[in-house]
C-alpha positions as a printed NumPy array, in Angstrom:
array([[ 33.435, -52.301, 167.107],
       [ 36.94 , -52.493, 165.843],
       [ 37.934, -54.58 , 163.3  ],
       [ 41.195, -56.605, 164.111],
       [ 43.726, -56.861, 161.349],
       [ 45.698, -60.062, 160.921],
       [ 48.279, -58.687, 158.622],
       [ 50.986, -55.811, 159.638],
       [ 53.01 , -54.444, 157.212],
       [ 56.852, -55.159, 156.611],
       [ 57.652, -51.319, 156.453],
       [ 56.212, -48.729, 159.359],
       [ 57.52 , -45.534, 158.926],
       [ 58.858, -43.506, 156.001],
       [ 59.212, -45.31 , 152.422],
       [ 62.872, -44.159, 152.306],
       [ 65.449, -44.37 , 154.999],
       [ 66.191, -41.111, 156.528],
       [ 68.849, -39.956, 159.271],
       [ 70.312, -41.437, 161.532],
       [ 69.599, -44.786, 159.585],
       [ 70.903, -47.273, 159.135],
       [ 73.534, -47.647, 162.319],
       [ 76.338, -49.466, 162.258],
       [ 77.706, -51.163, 165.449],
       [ 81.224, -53.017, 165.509],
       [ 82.681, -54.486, 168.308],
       [ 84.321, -57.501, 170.237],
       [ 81.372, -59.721, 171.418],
       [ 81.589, -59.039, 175.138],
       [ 80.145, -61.511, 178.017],
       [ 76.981, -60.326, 179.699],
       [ 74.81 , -61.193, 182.814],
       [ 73.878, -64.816, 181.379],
       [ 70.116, -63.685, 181.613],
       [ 68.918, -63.553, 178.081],
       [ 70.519, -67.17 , 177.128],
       [ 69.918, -69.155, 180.605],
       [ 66.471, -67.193, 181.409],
       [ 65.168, -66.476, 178.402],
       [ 66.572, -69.189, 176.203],
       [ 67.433, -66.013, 173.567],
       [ 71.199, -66.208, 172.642],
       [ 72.703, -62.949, 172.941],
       [ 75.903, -61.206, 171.558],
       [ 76.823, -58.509, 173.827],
       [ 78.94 , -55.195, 172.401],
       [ 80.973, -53.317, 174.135],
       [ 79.55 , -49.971, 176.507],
       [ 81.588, -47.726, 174.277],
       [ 80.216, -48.557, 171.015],
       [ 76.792, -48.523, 172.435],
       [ 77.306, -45.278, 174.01 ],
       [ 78.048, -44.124, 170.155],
       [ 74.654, -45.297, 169.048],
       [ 73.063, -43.501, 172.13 ],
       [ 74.118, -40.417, 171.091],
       [ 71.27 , -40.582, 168.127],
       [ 68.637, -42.573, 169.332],
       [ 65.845, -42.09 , 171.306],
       [ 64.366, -44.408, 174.257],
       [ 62.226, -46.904, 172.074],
       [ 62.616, -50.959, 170.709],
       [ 65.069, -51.118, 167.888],
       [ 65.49 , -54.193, 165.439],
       [ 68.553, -54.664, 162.128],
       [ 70.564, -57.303, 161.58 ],
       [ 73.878, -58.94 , 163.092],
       [ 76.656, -61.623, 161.946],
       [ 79.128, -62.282, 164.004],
       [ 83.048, -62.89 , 163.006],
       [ 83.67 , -64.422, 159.976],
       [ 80.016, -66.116, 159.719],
       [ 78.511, -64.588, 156.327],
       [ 75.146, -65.629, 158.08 ],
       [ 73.217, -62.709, 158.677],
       [ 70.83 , -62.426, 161.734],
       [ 67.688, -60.721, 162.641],
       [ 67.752, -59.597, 166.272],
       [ 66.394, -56.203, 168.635],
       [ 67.834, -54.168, 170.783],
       [ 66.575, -51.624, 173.279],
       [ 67.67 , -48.151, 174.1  ],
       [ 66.517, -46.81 , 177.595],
       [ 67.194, -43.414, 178.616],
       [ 69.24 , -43.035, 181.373]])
């Protein structure tokens, strides 16, 4: 039988940050399809297509999660993002 494992670990992956990491996005906050916030109750902050489209260029399909503030709020954010290939 397999033994379940409470704990995961903070780091999966290589110790040390390799390329293309870390990414970093900048854009106007954009308005979306109202899904995530009304449906979901998740807030999102929406980026424009064309600074996504940079970020596509390096990543593969998968989950992604980083960080986010928006404007001049010094508060800094966890949130995920997806990238689906198209």
């Amino acid at each position: 039988m397999t033994e379940i494992v409470d704990e995961r670990p903070l780091i999966v992956g290589p110790e040390i940050v390799q390329n293309p990491y870390p990414i970093y996005l900048k854009g106007l906050v954009t308005k979306g399809f109202g899904r995530g916030s009304k449906d979901l109750g998740i807030p999102t902050a929406n980026l424009p297509e064309v600074v996504a489209a940079e970020a596509q260029k390096v990543l593969k399909t998968g989950i992604y999660y980083g960080w986010a503030s928006v404007g001049d709020d010094l508060q800094v954010y966890p949130m995920g993002t997806t990238k689906f290939l198209h």
